[in-house]
PDB file of C-alpha atoms in Angstrom:
ATOM      1  CA  MET A 170       0.000   0.000   0.000  1.00 50.00           C
ATOM      2  CA  PRO A 171       1.482   3.386  -0.962  1.00 50.00           C
ATOM      3  CA  GLU A 172       1.974   5.588   2.117  1.00 59.00           C
ATOM      4  CA  GLU A 173      -0.525   8.122   0.778  1.00 56.00           C
ATOM      5  CA  GLY A 174      -3.102   5.381   0.168  1.00 56.00           C
ATOM      6  CA  VAL A 175      -5.048   4.773  -3.043  1.00 60.00           C
ATOM      7  CA  PRO A 176      -8.372   6.190  -4.270  1.00 67.00           C
ATOM      8  CA  LEU A 177     -11.270   3.908  -3.380  1.00 73.00           C
ATOM      9  CA  THR A 178     -13.128   2.454  -6.349  1.00 79.00           C
ATOM     10  CA  ALA A 179     -16.853   3.134  -6.524  1.00 86.00           C
ATOM     11  CA  LYS A 180     -18.920   0.004  -5.869  1.00 87.00           C
ATOM     12  CA  ASP A 181     -20.624   0.139  -9.262  1.00 92.00           C
ATOM     13  CA  ARG A 182     -17.229  -0.022 -10.954  1.00 91.00           C
ATOM     14  CA  LEU A 183     -16.295  -3.238  -9.165  1.00 93.00           C
ATOM     15  CA  LEU A 184     -17.265  -6.615 -10.555  1.00 95.00           C
ATOM     16  CA  SER A 185     -20.374  -8.094  -8.983  1.00 96.00           C
ATOM     17  CA  ASN A 186     -20.541 -11.660  -7.687  1.00 96.00           C
ATOM     18  CA  ASP A 187     -22.418 -12.711 -10.841  1.00 96.00           C
ATOM     19  CA  GLU A 188     -19.856 -11.029 -13.105  1.00 97.00           C
ATOM     20  CA  ILE A 189     -16.955 -12.704 -11.281  1.00 96.00           C
ATOM     21  CA  PHE A 190     -18.652 -16.068 -11.702  1.00 96.00           C
ATOM     22  CA  ARG A 191     -19.404 -15.502 -15.382  1.00 96.00           C
ATOM     23  CA  ILE A 192     -15.808 -14.599 -16.232  1.00 96.00           C
ATOM     24  CA  SER A 193     -14.436 -17.391 -14.057  1.00 96.00           C
ATOM     25  CA  LYS A 194     -16.639 -19.903 -15.821  1.00 94.00           C
ATOM     26  CA  LEU A 195     -15.334 -18.687 -19.177  1.00 94.00           C
ATOM     27  CA  PHE A 196     -11.749 -19.156 -18.029  1.00 92.00           C
ATOM     28  CA  VAL A 197     -12.488 -22.655 -16.737  1.00 94.00           C
ATOM     29  CA  GLN A 198     -14.086 -23.483 -20.082  1.00 91.00           C
ATOM     30  CA  GLN A 199     -10.787 -22.428 -21.692  1.00 90.00           C
ATOM     31  CA  GLY A 200      -8.789 -24.746 -19.432  1.00 90.00           C
ATOM     32  CA  VAL A 201      -7.968 -22.732 -16.294  1.00 92.00           C
ATOM     33  CA  ARG A 202      -7.681 -25.086 -13.311  1.00 94.00           C
ATOM     34  CA  LYS A 203      -6.766 -22.740 -10.462  1.00 96.00           C
ATOM     35  CA  ILE A 204      -8.377 -19.494  -9.328  1.00 96.00           C
ATOM     36  CA  ARG A 205      -6.896 -17.336  -6.582  1.00 96.00           C
ATOM     37  CA  LEU A 206      -8.805 -14.371  -5.164  1.00 96.00           C
ATOM     38  CA  THR A 207      -6.541 -11.506  -4.141  1.00 91.00           C
ATOM     39  CA  GLY A 208      -6.745  -7.819  -3.236  1.00 77.00           C
ATOM     40  CA  GLY A 209      -6.162  -5.244  -1.898  1.00 77.00           C
ATOM     41  CA  GLU A 210      -7.754  -7.250   0.850  1.00 91.00           C
ATOM     42  CA  PRO A 211     -10.436  -9.564  -0.560  1.00 94.00           C
ATOM     43  CA  LEU A 212     -11.954 -10.510   2.798  1.00 96.00           C
ATOM     44  CA  ILE A 213     -13.410  -7.034   3.264  1.00 92.00           C
ATOM     45  CA  ARG A 214     -16.032  -7.904   0.639  1.00 92.00           C
ATOM     46  CA  ARG A 215     -19.201  -8.856   2.487  1.00 93.00           C
ATOM     47  CA  ASP A 216     -20.095 -11.360  -0.215  1.00 95.00           C
ATOM     48  CA  PHE A 217     -16.655 -13.014  -0.276  1.00 97.00           C
ATOM     49  CA  VAL A 218     -17.814 -16.344   1.158  1.00 98.00           C
ATOM     50  CA  ASP A 219     -20.639 -16.359  -1.417  1.00 97.00           C
ATOM     51  CA  ILE A 220     -18.097 -15.755  -4.205  1.00 97.00           C
ATOM     52  CA  VAL A 221     -16.047 -18.761  -3.064  1.00 98.00           C
ATOM     53  CA  ALA A 222     -19.198 -20.904  -2.836  1.00 97.00           C
ATOM     54  CA  SER A 223     -20.259 -19.981  -6.367  1.00 96.00           C
ATOM     55  CA  LEU A 224     -16.786 -20.735  -7.770  1.00 96.00           C
ATOM     56  CA  ASN A 225     -16.860 -24.049  -5.948  1.00 96.00           C
ATOM     57  CA  THR A 226     -19.656 -25.217  -8.277  1.00 94.00           C
ATOM     58  CA  LEU A 227     -17.104 -25.087 -11.115  1.00 95.00           C
ATOM     59  CA  LYS A 228     -15.359 -28.075  -9.540  1.00 94.00           C
ATOM     60  CA  ASP A 229     -18.359 -30.207 -10.520  1.00 84.00           C
ATOM     61  CA  GLY A 230     -18.093 -29.649 -14.246  1.00 70.00           C
ATOM     62  CA  ASN A 231     -20.196 -26.488 -14.314  1.00 64.00           C
ATOM     63  CA  GLY A 232     -17.462 -24.997 -16.481  1.00 56.00           C
ATOM     64  CA  GLY A 233     -18.626 -26.455 -19.754  1.00 63.00           C
ATOM     65  CA  GLY A 234     -17.253 -29.925 -19.042  1.00 71.00           C
ATOM     66  CA  ASN A 235     -13.923 -28.691 -17.677  1.00 80.00           C
ATOM     67  CA  LYS A 236     -13.484 -28.693 -13.920  1.00 91.00           C
ATOM     68  CA  LEU A 237     -11.839 -26.222 -11.589  1.00 95.00           C
ATOM     69  CA  ASP A 238      -9.288 -27.907  -9.311  1.00 95.00           C
ATOM     70  CA  THR A 239      -8.508 -25.363  -6.601  1.00 97.00           C
ATOM     71  CA  ILE A 240      -9.710 -22.065  -5.161  1.00 98.00           C
ATOM     72  CA  GLY A 241      -7.215 -19.952  -3.232  1.00 98.00           C
ATOM     73  CA  VAL A 242      -7.021 -16.586  -1.531  1.00 98.00           C
ATOM     74  CA  THR A 243      -4.245 -14.111  -0.813  1.00 96.00           C
ATOM     75  CA  THR A 244      -4.967 -12.102   2.325  1.00 96.00           C
ATOM     76  CA  ASN A 245      -3.260  -9.977   4.965  1.00 95.00           C
ATOM     77  CA  GLY A 246      -4.734 -12.403   7.527  1.00 97.00           C
ATOM     78  CA  ILE A 247      -6.225  -9.789   9.841  1.00 96.00           C
ATOM     79  CA  VAL A 248      -9.826 -11.051   9.694  1.00 96.00           C
ATOM     80  CA  LEU A 249      -9.069 -14.485   8.250  1.00 97.00           C
ATOM     81  CA  GLY A 250      -9.326 -16.329  11.559  1.00 97.00           C
ATOM     82  CA  ARG A 251     -12.987 -15.592  12.151  1.00 96.00           C
ATOM     83  CA  LYS A 252     -13.993 -16.371   8.554  1.00 97.00           C
ATOM     84  CA  MET A 253     -11.871 -19.460   8.008  1.00 97.00           C
ATOM     85  CA  ALA A 254     -14.469 -22.086   8.931  1.00 98.00           C
ATOM     86  CA  ASP A 255     -17.058 -20.558   6.590  1.00 98.00           C
ATOM     87  CA  LEU A 256     -14.492 -20.319   3.789  1.00 98.00           C
ATOM     88  CA  LYS A 257     -13.465 -23.946   4.235  1.00 98.00           C
ATOM     89  CA  LYS A 258     -17.108 -25.008   4.092  1.00 98.00           C
ATOM     90  CA  ALA A 259     -17.667 -22.872   0.970  1.00 98.00           C
ATOM     91  CA  GLY A 260     -14.851 -24.658  -0.857  1.00 97.00           C
ATOM     92  CA  LEU A 261     -11.650 -22.684  -0.262  1.00 98.00           C
ATOM     93  CA  ASP A 262      -8.601 -24.928  -0.756  1.00 98.00           C
ATOM     94  CA  CYS A 263      -5.458 -22.807  -0.443  1.00 98.00           C
ATOM     95  CA  ILE A 264      -4.432 -19.794   1.622  1.00 98.00           C
ATOM     96  CA  ASN A 265      -1.614 -17.320   0.975  1.00 97.00           C
ATOM     97  CA  ILE A 266      -0.922 -14.859   3.797  1.00 97.00           C
ATOM     98  CA  SER A 267       1.189 -11.746   3.295  1.00 95.00           C
ATOM     99  CA  LEU A 268       3.619 -11.307   6.196  1.00 97.00           C
ATOM    100  CA  ASP A 269       6.932  -9.455   5.907  1.00 95.00           C
ATOM    101  CA  THR A 270       8.175  -9.762   9.501  1.00 97.00           C
ATOM    102  CA  LEU A 271       8.068 -11.992  12.559  1.00 98.00           C
ATOM    103  CA  GLU A 272       8.535  -9.003  14.876  1.00 97.00           C
ATOM    104  CA  PRO A 273       5.309  -7.407  16.195  1.00 97.00           C
ATOM    105  CA  MET A 274       6.698  -3.867  16.440  1.00 96.00           C
ATOM    106  CA  LYS A 275       8.185  -4.002  12.972  1.00 96.00           C
ATOM    107  CA  TYR A 276       4.853  -5.317  11.690  1.00 97.00           C
ATOM    108  CA  GLU A 277       3.148  -2.159  13.004  1.00 96.00           C
ATOM    109  CA  PHE A 278       5.801  -0.030  11.289  1.00 91.00           C
ATOM    110  CA  ILE A 279       5.403  -1.787   7.937  1.00 90.00           C
ATOM    111  CA  THR A 280       1.603  -2.040   7.881  1.00 92.00           C
ATOM    112  CA  ARG A 281       0.786   1.081   9.950  1.00 89.00           C
ATOM    113  CA  ARG A 282      -1.604  -0.980  12.095  1.00 92.00           C
ATOM    114  CA  ARG A 283      -1.638  -3.577  14.848  1.00 94.00           C
ATOM    115  CA  GLY A 284      -2.584  -7.175  14.241  1.00 97.00           C
ATOM    116  CA  TRP A 285       0.567  -9.325  14.097  1.00 97.00           C
ATOM    117  CA  GLU A 286      -0.783 -11.723  16.733  1.00 98.00           C
ATOM    118  CA  ARG A 287      -4.027 -12.214  14.773  1.00 97.00           C
ATOM    119  CA  VAL A 288      -2.093 -12.956  11.596  1.00 98.00           C
ATOM    120  CA  MET A 289       0.120 -15.541  13.300  1.00 98.00           C
ATOM    121  CA  SER A 290      -2.928 -17.117  14.932  1.00 98.00           C
ATOM    122  CA  ALA A 291      -4.640 -17.334  11.520  1.00 98.00           C
ATOM    123  CA  ILE A 292      -1.585 -19.024   9.986  1.00 98.00           C
ATOM    124  CA  LYS A 293      -1.509 -21.684  12.701  1.00 98.00           C
ATOM    125  CA  LYS A 294      -5.278 -22.180  12.497  1.00 98.00           C
ATOM    126  CA  ALA A 295      -5.106 -22.648   8.711  1.00 98.00           C
ATOM    127  CA  VAL A 296      -2.446 -25.345   9.169  1.00 98.00           C
ATOM    128  CA  ASP A 297      -4.548 -27.061  11.827  1.00 98.00           C
ATOM    129  CA  MET A 298      -7.596 -27.020   9.532  1.00 98.00           C
ATOM    130  CA  ASN A 299      -5.667 -28.929   6.860  1.00 97.00           C
ATOM    131  CA  PHE A 300      -6.064 -26.615   3.871  1.00 98.00           C
ATOM    132  CA  GLN A 301      -4.326 -27.996   0.779  1.00 97.00           C
ATOM    133  CA  SER A 302      -1.583 -25.422   1.164  1.00 97.00           C
ATOM    134  CA  VAL A 303      -0.762 -22.563   3.507  1.00 98.00           C
ATOM    135  CA  LYS A 304       1.800 -20.143   2.098  1.00 98.00           C
ATOM    136  CA  ILE A 305       3.423 -17.063   3.597  1.00 98.00           C
ATOM    137  CA  ASN A 306       4.405 -14.344   1.134  1.00 96.00           C
ATOM    138  CA  CYS A 307       7.365 -12.309   2.391  1.00 96.00           C
ATOM    139  CA  VAL A 308       8.753  -9.404   0.355  1.00 92.00           C
ATOM    140  CA  VAL A 309      12.399  -9.034   1.375  1.00 94.00           C
ATOM    141  CA  MET A 310      13.992  -5.587   1.418  1.00 90.00           C
ATOM    142  CA  ASN A 311      17.415  -4.349   2.471  1.00 89.00           C
ATOM    143  CA  GLY A 312      17.249  -2.261   5.610  1.00 89.00           C
ATOM    144  CA  LEU A 313      13.858  -3.629   6.572  1.00 89.00           C
ATOM    145  CA  ASN A 314      13.658  -7.393   6.984  1.00 95.00           C
ATOM    146  CA  GLU A 315      16.603  -9.009   5.201  1.00 96.00           C
ATOM    147  CA  ASP A 316      17.902 -10.039   8.636  1.00 97.00           C
ATOM    148  CA  GLU A 317      14.790 -12.195   9.212  1.00 98.00           C
ATOM    149  CA  VAL A 318      15.157 -14.578   6.259  1.00 98.00           C
ATOM    150  CA  CYS A 319      16.660 -17.351   8.387  1.00 98.00           C
ATOM    151  CA  ASP A 320      14.017 -16.798  11.077  1.00 98.00           C
ATOM    152  CA  PHE A 321      11.324 -17.434   8.469  1.00 98.00           C
ATOM    153  CA  VAL A 322      13.138 -20.609   7.400  1.00 98.00           C
ATOM    154  CA  LYS A 323      13.223 -21.740  11.054  1.00 98.00           C
ATOM    155  CA  LEU A 324       9.443 -21.207  11.166  1.00 98.00           C
ATOM    156  CA  THR A 325       9.084 -24.172   8.801  1.00 98.00           C
ATOM    157  CA  GLN A 326      10.693 -26.537  11.317  1.00 98.00           C
ATOM    158  CA  ASP A 327       7.451 -27.255  13.185  1.00 98.00           C
ATOM    159  CA  LEU A 328       4.877 -25.450  11.044  1.00 98.00           C
ATOM    160  CA  ASN A 329       3.738 -26.984   7.752  1.00 98.00           C
ATOM    161  CA  VAL A 330       3.824 -23.792   5.693  1.00 98.00           C
ATOM    162  CA  ASP A 331       5.514 -22.765   2.459  1.00 98.00           C
ATOM    163  CA  VAL A 332       7.373 -19.489   2.997  1.00 98.00           C
ATOM    164  CA  ARG A 333       7.978 -17.695  -0.307  1.00 97.00           C
ATOM    165  CA  PHE A 334      10.627 -14.987  -0.291  1.00 97.00           C
ATOM    166  CA  ILE A 335       9.716 -12.430  -2.938  1.00 92.00           C
ATOM    167  CA  GLU A 336      12.205 -10.096  -4.568  1.00 89.00           C
ATOM    168  CA  TYR A 337      11.194  -6.450  -4.182  1.00 84.00           C
ATOM    169  CA  MET A 338       9.465  -5.404  -7.411  1.00 71.00           C
ATOM    170  CA  PRO A 339       8.776  -1.920  -8.826  1.00 61.00           C
ATOM    171  CA  PHE A 340       5.166  -0.685  -8.863  1.00 51.00           C
ATOM    172  CA  ASP A 341       3.564   2.736  -8.695  1.00 50.00           C
ATOM    173  CA  GLY A 342       3.818   4.224  -5.226  1.00 50.00           C
ATOM    174  CA  ASN A 343       6.294   1.772  -3.655  1.00 50.00           C
ATOM    175  CA  ARG A 344       9.394   3.958  -4.200  1.00 61.00           C
ATOM    176  CA  TRP A 345      11.402   1.077  -5.626  1.00 49.00           C
ATOM    177  CA  GLN A 346      15.184   1.352  -5.508  1.00 66.00           C
ATOM    178  CA  GLU A 347      17.689  -1.229  -6.655  1.00 67.00           C
ATOM    179  CA  LYS A 348      19.667  -0.957  -3.411  1.00 76.00           C
ATOM    180  CA  LYS A 349      16.579  -2.091  -1.468  1.00 84.00           C
ATOM    181  CA  MET A 350      16.185  -5.277  -3.516  1.00 86.00           C
ATOM    182  CA  VAL A 351      17.632  -8.466  -2.055  1.00 92.00           C
ATOM    183  CA  SER A 352      18.280 -10.998  -4.810  1.00 92.00           C
ATOM    184  CA  TYR A 353      17.539 -14.702  -4.673  1.00 93.00           C
ATOM    185  CA  SER A 354      21.261 -15.522  -4.749  1.00 93.00           C
ATOM    186  CA  THR A 355      21.957 -13.220  -1.798  1.00 95.00           C
ATOM    187  CA  MET A 356      19.152 -14.733   0.275  1.00 95.00           C
ATOM    188  CA  MET A 357      20.260 -18.245  -0.625  1.00 96.00           C
ATOM    189  CA  GLN A 358      23.845 -17.478   0.382  1.00 96.00           C
ATOM    190  CA  ASN A 359      22.588 -16.229   3.758  1.00 97.00           C
ATOM    191  CA  ILE A 360      20.502 -19.370   4.295  1.00 98.00           C
ATOM    192  CA  THR A 361      23.257 -21.836   3.344  1.00 97.00           C
ATOM    193  CA  THR A 362      25.592 -20.049   5.767  1.00 97.00           C
ATOM    194  CA  HIS A 363      23.197 -20.738   8.638  1.00 96.00           C
ATOM    195  CA  PHE A 364      21.884 -24.154   7.553  1.00 97.00           C
ATOM    196  CA  THR A 365      24.380 -26.823   6.555  1.00 89.00           C
ATOM    197  CA  ASP A 366      21.852 -29.012   4.705  1.00 96.00           C
ATOM    198  CA  VAL A 367      19.453 -27.319   2.260  1.00 98.00           C
ATOM    199  CA  GLN A 368      17.525 -29.582  -0.091  1.00 97.00           C
ATOM    200  CA  LYS A 369      16.279 -28.426  -3.514  1.00 97.00           C
ATOM    201  CA  LEU A 370      12.758 -29.563  -4.331  1.00 97.00           C
ATOM    202  CA  ASN A 371      11.447 -30.617  -7.737  1.00 95.00           C
ATOM    203  CA  ASP A 372       9.403 -27.692  -9.029  1.00 91.00           C
ATOM    204  CA  HIS A 373       6.485 -28.133 -11.404  1.00 85.00           C
ATOM    205  CA  PRO A 374       6.956 -26.704 -14.935  1.00 82.00           C
ATOM    206  CA  ASN A 375       4.807 -23.592 -14.320  1.00 81.00           C
ATOM    207  CA  ASP A 376       5.745 -22.895 -10.697  1.00 79.00           C
ATOM    208  CA  THR A 377       6.689 -19.303  -9.937  1.00 79.00           C
ATOM    209  CA  SER A 378       8.679 -20.284  -6.847  1.00 86.00           C
ATOM    210  CA  LYS A 379      11.987 -22.146  -6.597  1.00 93.00           C
ATOM    211  CA  GLY A 380      11.357 -24.576  -3.731  1.00 96.00           C
ATOM    212  CA  TYR A 381      13.675 -25.759  -0.943  1.00 98.00           C
ATOM    213  CA  ARG A 382      13.426 -27.427   2.432  1.00 98.00           C
ATOM    214  CA  ILE A 383      15.596 -28.272   5.408  1.00 98.00           C
ATOM    215  CA  PRO A 384      15.592 -32.074   5.926  1.00 97.00           C
ATOM    216  CA  GLY A 385      13.526 -32.956   8.992  1.00 97.00           C
ATOM    217  CA  TYR A 386      11.480 -29.739   8.822  1.00 98.00           C
ATOM    218  CA  VAL A 387       7.751 -30.177   8.182  1.00 98.00           C
ATOM    219  CA  GLY A 388       7.417 -27.084   5.973  1.00 98.00           C
ATOM    220  CA  GLN A 389       9.352 -25.650   3.057  1.00 98.00           C
ATOM    221  CA  PHE A 390      10.472 -22.340   1.580  1.00 98.00           C
ATOM    222  CA  GLY A 391      11.077 -20.884  -1.845  1.00 96.00           C
ATOM    223  CA  PHE A 392      11.976 -17.815  -3.848  1.00 96.00           C
ATOM    224  CA  ILE A 393       9.990 -15.781  -6.355  1.00 91.00           C
ATOM    225  CA  THR A 394      12.786 -14.363  -8.484  1.00 88.00           C
ATOM    226  CA  SER A 395      10.883 -12.006 -10.782  1.00 79.00           C
ATOM    227  CA  MET A 396      13.736  -9.486 -10.941  1.00 77.00           C
ATOM    228  CA  SER A 397      17.007 -11.433 -10.871  1.00 78.00           C
ATOM    229  CA  GLU A 398      15.880 -14.604 -12.699  1.00 67.00           C
ATOM    230  CA  HIS A 399      12.550 -14.020 -14.410  1.00 63.00           C
ATOM    231  CA  PHE A 400      10.341 -16.979 -15.327  1.00 55.00           C
ATOM    232  CA  CYS A 401       8.286 -15.277 -18.028  1.00 66.00           C
ATOM    233  CA  SER A 402       8.654 -18.125 -20.532  1.00 68.00           C
ATOM    234  CA  THR A 403       6.879 -20.584 -18.221  1.00 71.00           C
ATOM    235  CA  CYS A 404       4.389 -18.166 -16.619  1.00 72.00           C
ATOM    236  CA  ASN A 405       0.801 -19.234 -17.305  1.00 79.00           C
ATOM    237  CA  ARG A 406      -0.912 -16.713 -15.015  1.00 83.00           C
ATOM    238  CA  VAL A 407      -3.344 -13.983 -15.975  1.00 87.00           C
ATOM    239  CA  ARG A 408      -4.909 -11.446 -13.631  1.00 88.00           C
ATOM    240  CA  LEU A 409      -8.353  -9.914 -13.451  1.00 91.00           C
ATOM    241  CA  THR A 410      -8.508  -6.758 -11.356  1.00 89.00           C
ATOM    242  CA  ALA A 411     -11.365  -6.007  -8.969  1.00 90.00           C
ATOM    243  CA  ASP A 412     -12.733  -3.469 -11.463  1.00 90.00           C
ATOM    244  CA  GLY A 413     -12.719  -6.024 -14.263  1.00 93.00           C
ATOM    245  CA  ASN A 414      -9.530  -5.338 -16.223  1.00 91.00           C
ATOM    246  CA  LEU A 415      -7.619  -8.275 -17.664  1.00 91.00           C
ATOM    247  CA  LYS A 416      -3.823  -8.139 -17.248  1.00 85.00           C
ATOM    248  CA  VAL A 417      -1.919 -10.904 -18.987  1.00 82.00           C
ATOM    249  CA  CYS A 418       1.332  -9.833 -17.301  1.00 72.00           C
ATOM    250  CA  LEU A 419       1.773  -8.541 -13.751  1.00 62.00           C
ATOM    251  CA  PHE A 420       4.260  -5.965 -15.000  1.00 59.00           C
ATOM    252  CA  GLY A 421       2.448  -4.980 -18.173  1.00 61.00           C
ATOM    253  CA  ASN A 422       0.491  -1.740 -18.257  1.00 66.00           C
ATOM    254  CA  THR A 423      -1.849  -2.884 -21.039  1.00 76.00           C
ATOM    255  CA  GLU A 424      -5.311  -3.834 -19.774  1.00 83.00           C
ATOM    256  CA  VAL A 425      -8.580  -4.975 -21.350  1.00 88.00           C
ATOM    257  CA  SER A 426     -11.826  -4.132 -19.559  1.00 93.00           C
ATOM    258  CA  LEU A 427     -13.921  -7.295 -19.476  1.00 95.00           C
ATOM    259  CA  ARG A 428     -16.351  -5.465 -17.192  1.00 96.00           C
ATOM    260  CA  ASP A 429     -17.152  -2.912 -19.877  1.00 96.00           C
ATOM    261  CA  GLU A 430     -17.414  -5.617 -22.532  1.00 96.00           C
ATOM    262  CA  MET A 431     -19.858  -7.605 -20.383  1.00 97.00           C
ATOM    263  CA  ARG A 432     -21.950  -4.579 -19.532  1.00 97.00           C
ATOM    264  CA  SER A 433     -22.128  -3.586 -23.185  1.00 97.00           C
ATOM    265  CA  GLY A 434     -23.903  -6.864 -23.898  1.00 97.00           C
ATOM    266  CA  LYS A 435     -21.121  -9.048 -25.296  1.00 97.00           C
ATOM    267  CA  SER A 436     -21.923 -12.754 -25.485  1.00 97.00           C
ATOM    268  CA  ASP A 437     -19.777 -15.416 -23.816  1.00 96.00           C
ATOM    269  CA  GLU A 438     -18.378 -16.341 -27.231  1.00 96.00           C
ATOM    270  CA  GLU A 439     -17.374 -12.731 -27.894  1.00 96.00           C
ATOM    271  CA  LEU A 440     -15.792 -12.424 -24.441  1.00 96.00           C
ATOM    272  CA  ALA A 441     -13.817 -15.625 -25.029  1.00 94.00           C
ATOM    273  CA  GLU A 442     -12.449 -14.148 -28.270  1.00 94.00           C
ATOM    274  CA  ILE A 443     -11.426 -10.951 -26.479  1.00 93.00           C
ATOM    275  CA  ILE A 444      -9.674 -12.960 -23.745  1.00 93.00           C
ATOM    276  CA  GLY A 445      -7.930 -15.159 -26.304  1.00 91.00           C
ATOM    277  CA  GLY A 446      -6.723 -12.135 -28.245  1.00 89.00           C
ATOM    278  CA  ALA A 447      -5.277 -10.541 -25.109  1.00 86.00           C
ATOM    279  CA  VAL A 448      -3.453 -13.722 -24.113  1.00 83.00           C
ATOM    280  CA  LYS A 449      -1.961 -14.072 -27.606  1.00 83.00           C
ATOM    281  CA  ARG A 450      -0.530 -10.544 -27.270  1.00 76.00           C
ATOM    282  CA  LYS A 451       1.334 -11.471 -24.081  1.00 73.00           C
ATOM    283  CA  LYS A 452       4.992 -10.532 -24.481  1.00 65.00           C
ATOM    284  CA  LYS A 453       7.876 -12.965 -24.271  1.00 60.00           C
ATOM    285  CA  GLN A 454       9.206 -11.380 -21.069  1.00 52.00           C
ATOM    286  CA  HIS A 455       8.874  -8.264 -18.955  1.00 47.00           C
ATOM    287  CA  ALA A 456      10.926  -5.134 -19.620  1.00 43.00           C
ATOM    288  CA  GLY A 457      13.512  -5.656 -16.864  1.00 49.00           C
ATOM    289  CA  MET A 458      13.596  -4.095 -13.415  1.00 48.00           C
ATOM    290  CA  PHE A 459      15.217  -0.802 -14.409  1.00 42.00           C
ATOM    291  CA  ASN A 460      12.733  -0.176 -17.215  1.00 47.00           C
ATOM    292  CA  LEU A 461       9.851  -1.314 -15.000  1.00 45.00           C
ATOM    293  CA  ALA A 462      10.895   1.220 -12.372  1.00 47.00           C
ATOM    294  CA  ASN A 463      10.220   3.989 -14.889  1.00 51.00           C
ATOM    295  CA  GLN A 464       7.095   2.447 -16.388  1.00 56.00           C
ATOM    296  CA  LYS A 465       3.576   3.477 -15.399  1.00 56.00           C
ATOM    297  CA  ASN A 466       1.626   0.644 -13.785  1.00 48.00           C
ATOM    298  CA  ARG A 467      -0.979   0.213 -11.074  1.00 47.00           C
ATOM    299  CA  PRO A 468       0.109  -0.040  -7.437  1.00 49.00           C
ATOM    300  CA  MET A 469       0.246  -3.705  -6.455  1.00 46.00           C
ATOM    301  CA  ILE A 470      -2.730  -3.246  -4.127  1.00 50.00           C
ATOM    302  CA  LEU A 471      -4.871  -2.379  -7.186  1.00 49.00           C
ATOM    303  CA  ILE A 472      -3.621  -5.347  -9.212  1.00 44.00           C
ATOM    304  CA  GLY A 473      -3.775  -8.254  -6.797  1.00 49.00           C
ATOM    305  CA  GLY A 474      -0.844 -10.432  -5.823  1.00 50.00           C
TER     306      GLY A 474
END
């Protein structure tokens, strides 16, 4: 979140529950198997549990014969604990929680609010409730939390979570500087200095994270190396913003408004053609971190992580 905040989007410009379901069904018909609901903070939507429940029907072949495999959420975890049981019942499979520090006071500094204890409680509760996966997203920055990387690895000793260390990426409002970015290789060097045995995991072809574990630990950790070692050639993700814009690349500033196309009366067949055309225009790779730093794009909170 930029320090000055972001303008709130009028409710009528956001996708409705029915519109989210319609577009999701189209994507499932085209072969999408995983849907993750992100933010801002998605749990502030009063109809969020209903959205998950409606998407859950796509697991039964309601997607034109194709079936959705998993539904996930990325959340700051503040209100997750009290909604978790309802979300599990509605069909939520996977949880990603954004957490950049294991120190309560530093958490207040980073987020400008209290709540570290609630987030940690939600993480442990999610593990206890046996969701398919519980992941912690940690953006690592020099001068802020680079000294906590090994502490996050130690967290996986007794907690079955997947900690993903994310290289600091440039977006509008986050005041990106190269000197603040901690590369994958630097983090890995730090970890192998503290842990004598680090095991590389076999990643799936389209994984965005390079996975590792410490033998004997119940959890694992990994690195999202978007800046130092991009994975554009194997990336099969697309994003749909809360206001209905399709982004085929996280770092691209070209967007297609599926909301406007739906509200103008386009048929499902016409929408599928528009989606297909956008995906075909996806570039081979992003522009590189120095060019991205000077390129206009939404703040991450308005894209969804």
